[in-house]
Amino acid sequence: MKKELKFPEGFLWGAATSSYQVEGGIDNCNWSKDFPAGKACDYWNRYEQYFDEAKKLNQGVHRLSLEWSRIEPEEGKFNREAIEHYKKMLIALRGRGIKTMVTLWHFTEPIWFSEKGGWANFEAPSHFQRFASFAAKELDEYVDFWITINEPGIFASHGYIIGKFPPRQKMRIVSCARAFWNFARAHKKAYRVVKEINSKAQVGMAENYSFTEALYGDPLSRFIVRIWDFARNRMLLEYTRKEQDFIGVNYYFHERVAWDVKYPFINIKNVDRTVSDLGTEIYSRGIYKVLKNLQKYNLPVYITENGLADKEDRFRGDFIRQHLRWVHKAISEGVSVKGYLHWSLLDNFEWADGYGPRFGLLEMDFEKIEYKVRPSALEYAAICKNNKLILEEK
Ligand code: BGC
């Protein structure tokens, strides 16, 4: 039996990217030395070709990020050529009838900023504000949605606790807390400067939300879940709620928290469930739980990222359908979800994991810088075109 799930009129369908992961030729940022991305997808030069492809796939919104290290390579000195180039990119999207979602900070920053102590430095928000103000003045008329900061919680924990991301520090709890706090301040400052330039601008933040549940039903585990869930998913939002025109949700996985000697406080990998190439469990119901938990903020929500590493494209089509089924349920229960952007349009540089994990709707050959359209991209394109999801039910 077939079941059709119609999405609201004007729902936006698209895909997301970020500068360092796709552009190529970025050698002046915090990742360049330890994790060089080389030419990546050469998106900097070939953006028209990728935008044509997005258009063919019926996408109506595209998310990209501005590379701060290109735009402000030296402190206080802005590079005209770089900003003009981004302007051209945004015009190229608009010219194809594609709305633009622009992230100001997606894990990368100029070296001069890192040398001053990066996000742990209390002056970081002011530096970021200057950059945000310049970008907004130059680009405002070409931007439909602004995202100030991408996944501050992930960057703070990976940069200062786990040590996987720059500045690659481990267990620096104070620096992590300072970075987190500075991200929140930076968001508020950037929000205000963008709004000063255009009071109608739509500005939000994209955070990585997880659905957290207790593995066991004991009271201690349940209590830990509540604390963890607040710190991980709500604290930042509570603090910045007045400065969010919409909530940007990046959803990838859920976490099971347990308090026991073997697994204190963990994200257990369930080998008996379908997993992505990076080992994360595919758990589509989690996106519904995340959305329902955000309902009380009464703000529009965009799914700014959702995807999986799946080189062989075995699960992606079904992954998209199952997640959208739950998104649709959340909408039918009153959550104001306005759009869905898949991560990612194309395979790209997956940060500390390099070019191994493949998240793209387009499959890249990084040697030749050529791509093929994955079958799941066509399945997604049909959903985008019809604004509805067709499910085969047994
Ligand atoms: C990030 C992306 C990343 C994706 C897949 C998100 O946390 O915003 O840059 O590629 O997850 O791991």
Coordinates of C-alpha atoms and ligand atoms in Angstrom, one line a residue:
M1 CA 0.0 0.0 0.0
K2 CA 1.2 3.5 -0.8
K3 CA 1.1 6.3 1.7
E4 CA 1.5 9.9 0.6
L5 CA 2.8 12.6 3.0
K6 CA 2.3 16.1 1.8
F7 CA 4.6 18.8 3.1
P8 CA 3.3 22.4 3.7
E9 CA 3.2 24.8 0.8
G10 CA 6.5 26.7 0.4
F11 CA 8.5 24.1 2.3
L12 CA 12.2 24.5 1.4
W13 CA 14.2 21.5 0.1
G14 CA 17.9 21.7 -0.4
A15 CA 21.4 20.7 0.7
A16 CA 24.2 22.1 2.7
T17 CA 28.0 22.5 2.4
S18 CA 30.8 24.4 4.2
S19 CA 33.7 26.4 2.8
Y20 CA 36.7 24.3 4.0
Q21 CA 35.0 21.1 3.2
V22 CA 34.4 21.8 -0.5
E23 CA 36.1 25.0 -1.8
G24 CA 39.7 23.9 -2.0
G25 CA 42.7 26.3 -1.9
I26 CA 42.3 27.4 1.7
D27 CA 45.7 27.5 3.4
N28 CA 45.4 30.2 6.0
C29 CA 43.0 28.8 8.5
N30 CA 43.1 26.8 11.8
W31 CA 42.8 23.5 9.9
S32 CA 45.2 24.1 7.0
K33 CA 48.4 22.9 8.7
D34 CA 47.3 19.7 10.5
F35 CA 44.4 18.8 8.2
P36 CA 45.1 20.1 4.8
A37 CA 42.1 19.8 2.5
G38 CA 44.0 20.5 -0.8
K39 CA 41.7 21.1 -3.7
A40 CA 38.7 19.5 -2.1
C41 CA 35.8 19.7 -4.7
D42 CA 37.2 22.9 -6.2
Y43 CA 33.9 24.4 -5.5
W44 CA 35.5 27.8 -5.3
N45 CA 36.0 27.7 -9.1
R46 CA 33.3 25.2 -10.2
Y47 CA 30.4 26.4 -8.1
E48 CA 28.3 27.1 -11.2
Q49 CA 28.4 23.4 -12.1
Y50 CA 27.4 22.3 -8.7
F51 CA 24.6 24.9 -8.5
D52 CA 23.4 23.6 -11.9
E53 CA 23.3 20.1 -10.4
A54 CA 21.4 21.3 -7.3
K55 CA 18.9 22.9 -9.6
K56 CA 18.5 19.8 -11.7
L57 CA 17.9 17.9 -8.4
N58 CA 15.0 20.3 -7.7
Q59 CA 16.6 22.0 -4.8
G60 CA 15.3 25.4 -3.8
V61 CA 17.7 26.3 -1.0
H62 CA 21.5 26.0 -0.7
R63 CA 23.6 26.4 2.4
L64 CA 27.2 27.5 2.1
S65 CA 29.7 29.1 4.5
L66 CA 31.9 32.1 4.2
E67 CA 35.6 31.4 4.7
W68 CA 36.7 34.0 7.3
S69 CA 40.4 33.3 6.5
R70 CA 39.8 34.4 2.9
I71 CA 37.8 37.5 3.8
E72 CA 39.9 38.7 6.7
P73 CA 43.3 37.1 6.1
E74 CA 45.0 39.7 8.4
E75 CA 43.4 41.2 11.4
G76 CA 41.2 44.1 10.4
K77 CA 42.1 43.9 6.7
F78 CA 39.4 42.7 4.4
N79 CA 40.0 41.1 1.1
R80 CA 37.7 42.7 -1.6
E81 CA 38.3 39.9 -4.1
A82 CA 37.1 37.3 -1.7
I83 CA 33.9 39.0 -0.8
E84 CA 33.2 39.8 -4.4
H85 CA 33.6 36.1 -5.2
Y86 CA 31.1 35.1 -2.6
K87 CA 28.7 37.8 -3.9
K88 CA 29.0 36.1 -7.4
M89 CA 28.2 32.7 -5.8
L90 CA 25.1 34.0 -4.1
I91 CA 24.0 35.8 -7.3
A92 CA 24.5 32.5 -9.2
L93 CA 22.3 30.7 -6.7
R94 CA 19.6 33.4 -6.8
G95 CA 19.8 33.4 -10.6
R96 CA 18.8 29.7 -10.6
G97 CA 15.9 30.4 -8.3
I98 CA 17.7 28.9 -5.3
K99 CA 17.4 30.6 -1.9
T100 CA 20.7 31.3 0.0
M101 CA 21.5 30.2 3.5
V102 CA 24.9 31.6 4.6
T103 CA 26.9 30.4 7.6
L104 CA 29.3 32.9 9.0
W105 CA 31.4 30.4 10.9
H106 CA 31.6 26.7 10.2
F107 CA 34.6 25.5 12.2
T108 CA 37.2 27.6 10.4
E109 CA 39.0 30.8 11.3
P110 CA 42.0 32.8 10.2
I111 CA 45.3 31.9 11.8
W112 CA 45.7 35.3 13.4
F113 CA 42.5 34.6 15.3
S114 CA 43.8 31.2 16.5
E115 CA 47.1 32.8 17.5
K116 CA 45.2 35.2 19.8
G117 CA 43.8 32.2 21.6
G118 CA 40.9 31.4 19.3
W119 CA 37.5 30.9 20.9
A120 CA 38.9 30.6 24.4
N121 CA 40.0 34.3 24.2
F122 CA 37.4 36.7 25.7
E123 CA 38.0 39.1 22.8
A124 CA 36.9 36.4 20.3
P125 CA 33.2 37.6 20.1
S126 CA 34.4 41.2 19.2
H127 CA 36.6 39.9 16.4
F128 CA 33.8 37.8 15.1
Q129 CA 31.4 40.8 15.3
R130 CA 33.7 42.9 13.1
F131 CA 33.8 40.1 10.5
A132 CA 30.0 39.5 10.7
S133 CA 29.3 43.2 10.3
F134 CA 31.5 43.4 7.2
A135 CA 30.0 40.3 5.6
A136 CA 26.4 41.5 6.3
K137 CA 27.0 45.0 4.9
E138 CA 28.5 43.5 1.7
L139 CA 26.1 40.6 1.2
D140 CA 22.9 41.4 2.9
E141 CA 20.8 41.8 -0.2
Y142 CA 21.8 38.4 -1.5
V143 CA 21.2 36.4 1.6
D144 CA 17.8 34.8 2.6
F145 CA 19.0 33.2 5.8
W146 CA 22.0 33.8 8.0
I147 CA 23.5 31.2 10.3
T148 CA 25.9 32.8 12.7
I149 CA 27.7 29.8 14.1
N150 CA 27.6 26.1 13.3
E151 CA 27.6 23.6 16.1
P152 CA 29.4 25.5 18.8
G153 CA 29.0 22.6 21.2
I154 CA 30.7 20.2 18.9
F155 CA 33.6 22.5 18.2
A156 CA 34.1 23.4 21.9
S157 CA 34.1 19.7 23.0
H158 CA 36.1 18.4 20.1
G159 CA 38.7 21.3 20.3
Y160 CA 39.2 21.4 24.0
I161 CA 38.1 18.1 25.5
I162 CA 38.5 15.3 23.0
G163 CA 41.3 17.0 21.1
K164 CA 40.1 15.9 17.6
F165 CA 39.6 19.4 16.2
P166 CA 41.9 22.4 16.4
P167 CA 43.3 23.6 18.7
R168 CA 43.6 19.9 19.6
Q169 CA 43.6 20.3 23.4
K170 CA 42.5 17.6 25.7
M171 CA 40.5 17.8 28.9
R172 CA 40.8 21.6 29.1
I173 CA 37.5 22.1 30.8
V174 CA 38.0 25.7 31.6
S175 CA 39.0 26.6 28.0
C176 CA 36.0 24.5 26.7
A177 CA 33.6 26.4 28.9
R178 CA 35.1 29.7 27.9
A179 CA 34.8 28.8 24.2
F180 CA 31.2 27.8 24.7
W181 CA 30.4 31.0 26.5
N182 CA 32.2 33.1 23.8
F183 CA 30.3 31.3 21.0
A184 CA 27.0 32.3 22.8
R185 CA 28.2 35.9 23.1
A186 CA 29.5 36.0 19.5
H187 CA 26.1 34.8 18.3
K188 CA 24.3 37.6 20.1
K189 CA 26.7 40.2 18.8
A190 CA 26.5 38.9 15.2
Y191 CA 22.7 38.7 15.4
R192 CA 22.5 42.3 16.4
V193 CA 24.9 43.6 13.8
V194 CA 23.1 41.7 11.0
K195 CA 19.7 43.0 12.2
E196 CA 21.1 46.6 12.4
I197 CA 21.9 46.3 8.7
N198 CA 18.6 44.8 7.8
S199 CA 15.9 44.4 10.5
K200 CA 14.0 41.9 8.4
A201 CA 17.0 39.6 8.0
Q202 CA 16.4 36.0 9.2
V203 CA 19.2 35.0 11.6
G204 CA 19.7 31.8 13.5
M205 CA 22.3 29.4 14.7
A206 CA 22.8 25.8 13.7
E207 CA 23.4 23.4 16.6
N208 CA 24.0 19.7 16.7
Y209 CA 21.0 18.3 18.5
S210 CA 20.8 14.7 19.8
F211 CA 18.0 12.8 21.2
T212 CA 19.3 11.5 24.5
E213 CA 17.7 8.7 26.4
A214 CA 18.6 6.5 29.3
L215 CA 19.7 3.0 28.4
Y216 CA 18.3 1.7 31.7
G217 CA 15.3 2.8 33.6
D218 CA 17.1 3.4 37.0
P219 CA 16.6 6.8 38.6
L220 CA 20.3 7.7 38.5
S221 CA 20.5 7.2 34.7
R222 CA 17.3 9.1 34.2
F223 CA 18.7 12.0 36.2
I224 CA 21.9 12.0 34.3
V225 CA 19.9 12.1 31.0
R226 CA 18.1 15.2 32.2
I227 CA 21.3 17.0 33.0
W228 CA 23.1 15.9 29.9
D229 CA 20.1 16.8 27.7
F230 CA 19.9 20.2 29.1
A231 CA 23.6 20.9 28.8
R232 CA 23.8 19.4 25.3
N233 CA 20.6 20.5 23.7
R234 CA 19.0 23.4 25.5
M235 CA 21.4 25.5 27.5
L236 CA 22.6 27.6 24.6
L237 CA 19.1 28.0 23.2
E238 CA 17.8 29.2 26.6
Y239 CA 20.5 31.8 26.7
T240 CA 20.1 33.0 23.2
R241 CA 16.4 32.5 22.5
K242 CA 15.6 36.2 22.0
E243 CA 18.3 36.3 19.3
Q244 CA 17.0 33.5 17.2
D245 CA 14.6 34.1 14.3
F246 CA 14.7 30.4 13.6
I247 CA 16.3 27.3 15.1
G248 CA 18.8 25.5 12.9
V249 CA 18.8 21.8 13.6
N250 CA 21.6 19.5 12.6
Y251 CA 20.5 16.0 13.4
Y252 CA 22.7 12.9 13.0
F253 CA 22.3 10.5 15.8
H254 CA 21.0 9.8 19.2
E255 CA 22.7 9.0 22.5
R256 CA 22.0 6.5 25.1
V257 CA 23.2 7.4 28.5
A258 CA 23.9 4.8 31.1
W259 CA 25.4 4.9 34.5
D260 CA 27.3 1.8 35.0
V261 CA 30.8 0.8 35.6
K262 CA 31.4 -0.5 32.2
Y263 CA 29.9 2.4 30.2
P264 CA 29.9 5.5 32.3
F265 CA 28.1 8.3 30.4
I266 CA 28.4 7.1 26.8
N267 CA 27.1 7.0 23.3
I268 CA 26.9 3.3 22.8
K269 CA 27.4 2.0 19.4
N270 CA 24.8 -0.6 18.7
V271 CA 26.2 -3.2 16.4
D272 CA 22.9 -4.9 15.9
R273 CA 21.3 -1.9 14.3
T274 CA 22.0 -0.3 10.9
V275 CA 25.0 2.0 11.1
S276 CA 26.6 4.5 8.9
D277 CA 30.2 4.1 7.6
L278 CA 31.3 6.1 10.6
G279 CA 29.6 3.7 13.0
T280 CA 26.8 6.1 14.1
E281 CA 23.5 4.3 14.5
I282 CA 20.7 5.3 12.1
Y283 CA 17.9 6.3 14.3
S284 CA 15.3 8.4 12.4
R285 CA 12.8 8.6 15.3
G286 CA 15.3 10.8 17.1
I287 CA 14.7 13.7 14.7
Y288 CA 11.1 13.7 15.8
K289 CA 12.0 13.7 19.4
V290 CA 14.4 16.6 18.9
L291 CA 11.8 18.6 17.1
K292 CA 9.2 17.9 19.7
N293 CA 11.6 19.0 22.4
L294 CA 12.1 22.3 20.6
Q295 CA 8.3 23.0 20.1
K296 CA 8.0 25.0 23.2
Y297 CA 10.3 27.7 21.8
N298 CA 7.6 28.5 19.3
L299 CA 10.1 29.4 16.6
P300 CA 10.4 28.3 12.9
V301 CA 12.8 25.4 12.5
Y302 CA 15.0 24.5 9.6
I303 CA 16.7 21.2 9.4
T304 CA 20.1 22.7 8.5
E305 CA 21.8 19.3 8.3
N306 CA 20.9 15.7 8.3
G307 CA 22.8 12.9 6.5
L308 CA 25.1 10.0 6.9
A309 CA 28.4 8.6 5.7
D310 CA 27.4 5.9 3.2
K311 CA 29.9 5.4 0.4
E312 CA 28.0 2.7 -1.3
D313 CA 24.7 4.5 -1.1
R314 CA 23.1 1.5 0.5
F315 CA 21.1 3.3 3.1
R316 CA 20.9 7.0 2.1
G317 CA 17.6 6.8 0.1
D318 CA 15.8 5.1 2.9
F319 CA 17.5 7.2 5.5
I320 CA 16.1 10.3 3.9
R321 CA 12.6 8.9 3.6
Q322 CA 12.5 7.6 7.2
H323 CA 13.8 10.9 8.6
L324 CA 11.3 12.9 6.6
R325 CA 8.5 10.6 7.7
W326 CA 9.3 11.7 11.3
V327 CA 9.7 15.3 10.3
H328 CA 6.3 15.2 8.8
K329 CA 4.8 13.7 11.9
A330 CA 6.4 16.6 14.0
I331 CA 4.9 19.1 11.5
S332 CA 1.4 17.4 11.8
E333 CA 1.7 17.9 15.5
G334 CA 2.4 21.6 15.3
V335 CA 6.2 22.0 15.0
S336 CA 6.9 24.7 12.6
V337 CA 9.5 23.0 10.4
K338 CA 10.0 25.2 7.3
G339 CA 12.7 23.4 5.4
Y340 CA 15.1 20.4 5.1
L341 CA 18.7 20.6 3.9
H342 CA 20.5 17.4 3.4
W343 CA 24.1 17.1 4.4
S344 CA 25.6 17.2 1.9
L345 CA 25.2 18.1 -1.7
L346 CA 28.5 16.5 -2.5
D347 CA 31.2 14.2 -0.9
N348 CA 33.6 16.5 0.9
F349 CA 36.5 16.8 3.4
E350 CA 35.2 15.3 6.6
W351 CA 37.4 17.3 9.0
A352 CA 39.7 15.1 11.1
D353 CA 38.4 12.0 9.2
G354 CA 39.7 13.4 5.9
Y355 CA 38.3 12.2 2.6
G356 CA 37.2 8.7 3.7
P357 CA 33.6 9.3 4.9
R358 CA 31.2 10.0 2.0
F359 CA 28.2 12.2 2.9
G360 CA 27.3 13.4 -0.6
L361 CA 24.2 13.2 -2.8
L362 CA 26.9 13.6 -5.5
E363 CA 29.7 11.0 -5.4
M364 CA 33.1 12.7 -5.9
D365 CA 36.2 11.4 -7.5
F366 CA 38.7 13.7 -5.7
E367 CA 41.6 12.8 -8.0
K368 CA 39.9 13.9 -11.1
I369 CA 37.5 16.3 -9.4
E370 CA 34.6 14.7 -11.2
Y371 CA 31.3 13.6 -9.8
K372 CA 28.4 11.2 -10.4
V373 CA 24.9 11.6 -9.2
R374 CA 24.1 8.9 -6.6
P375 CA 20.8 7.0 -6.9
S376 CA 19.6 8.4 -3.6
A377 CA 20.0 11.9 -5.0
L378 CA 17.4 11.1 -7.6
E379 CA 15.1 9.7 -5.0
Y380 CA 15.5 12.9 -2.9
A381 CA 15.0 15.0 -6.1
A382 CA 11.5 13.4 -6.6
I383 CA 10.5 14.3 -3.0
C384 CA 11.8 17.9 -3.6
K385 CA 9.9 18.2 -6.8
N386 CA 6.5 16.9 -5.6
N387 CA 6.8 18.4 -2.1
K388 CA 5.6 15.0 -0.8
L389 CA 7.0 11.7 0.4
I390 CA 5.6 8.5 -0.9
L391 CA 6.0 5.5 1.4
E392 CA 5.4 1.9 0.5
E393 CA 3.8 0.4 3.5
K394 CA 3.4 -3.4 4.0
Ligands
BGC1 C1 29.1 19.4 10.6 C2 29.6 19.1 9.2 C3 30.1 17.6 9.1 C4 28.9 16.7 9.4 C5 29.1 15.3 9.2 C6 28.3 18.2 11.2 O1 28.7 18.1 12.5 O2 28.5 20.6 10.7 O3 30.6 20.0 8.9 O4 30.6 17.3 7.9 O5 28.5 17.0 10.7 O6 30.0 14.8 10.2

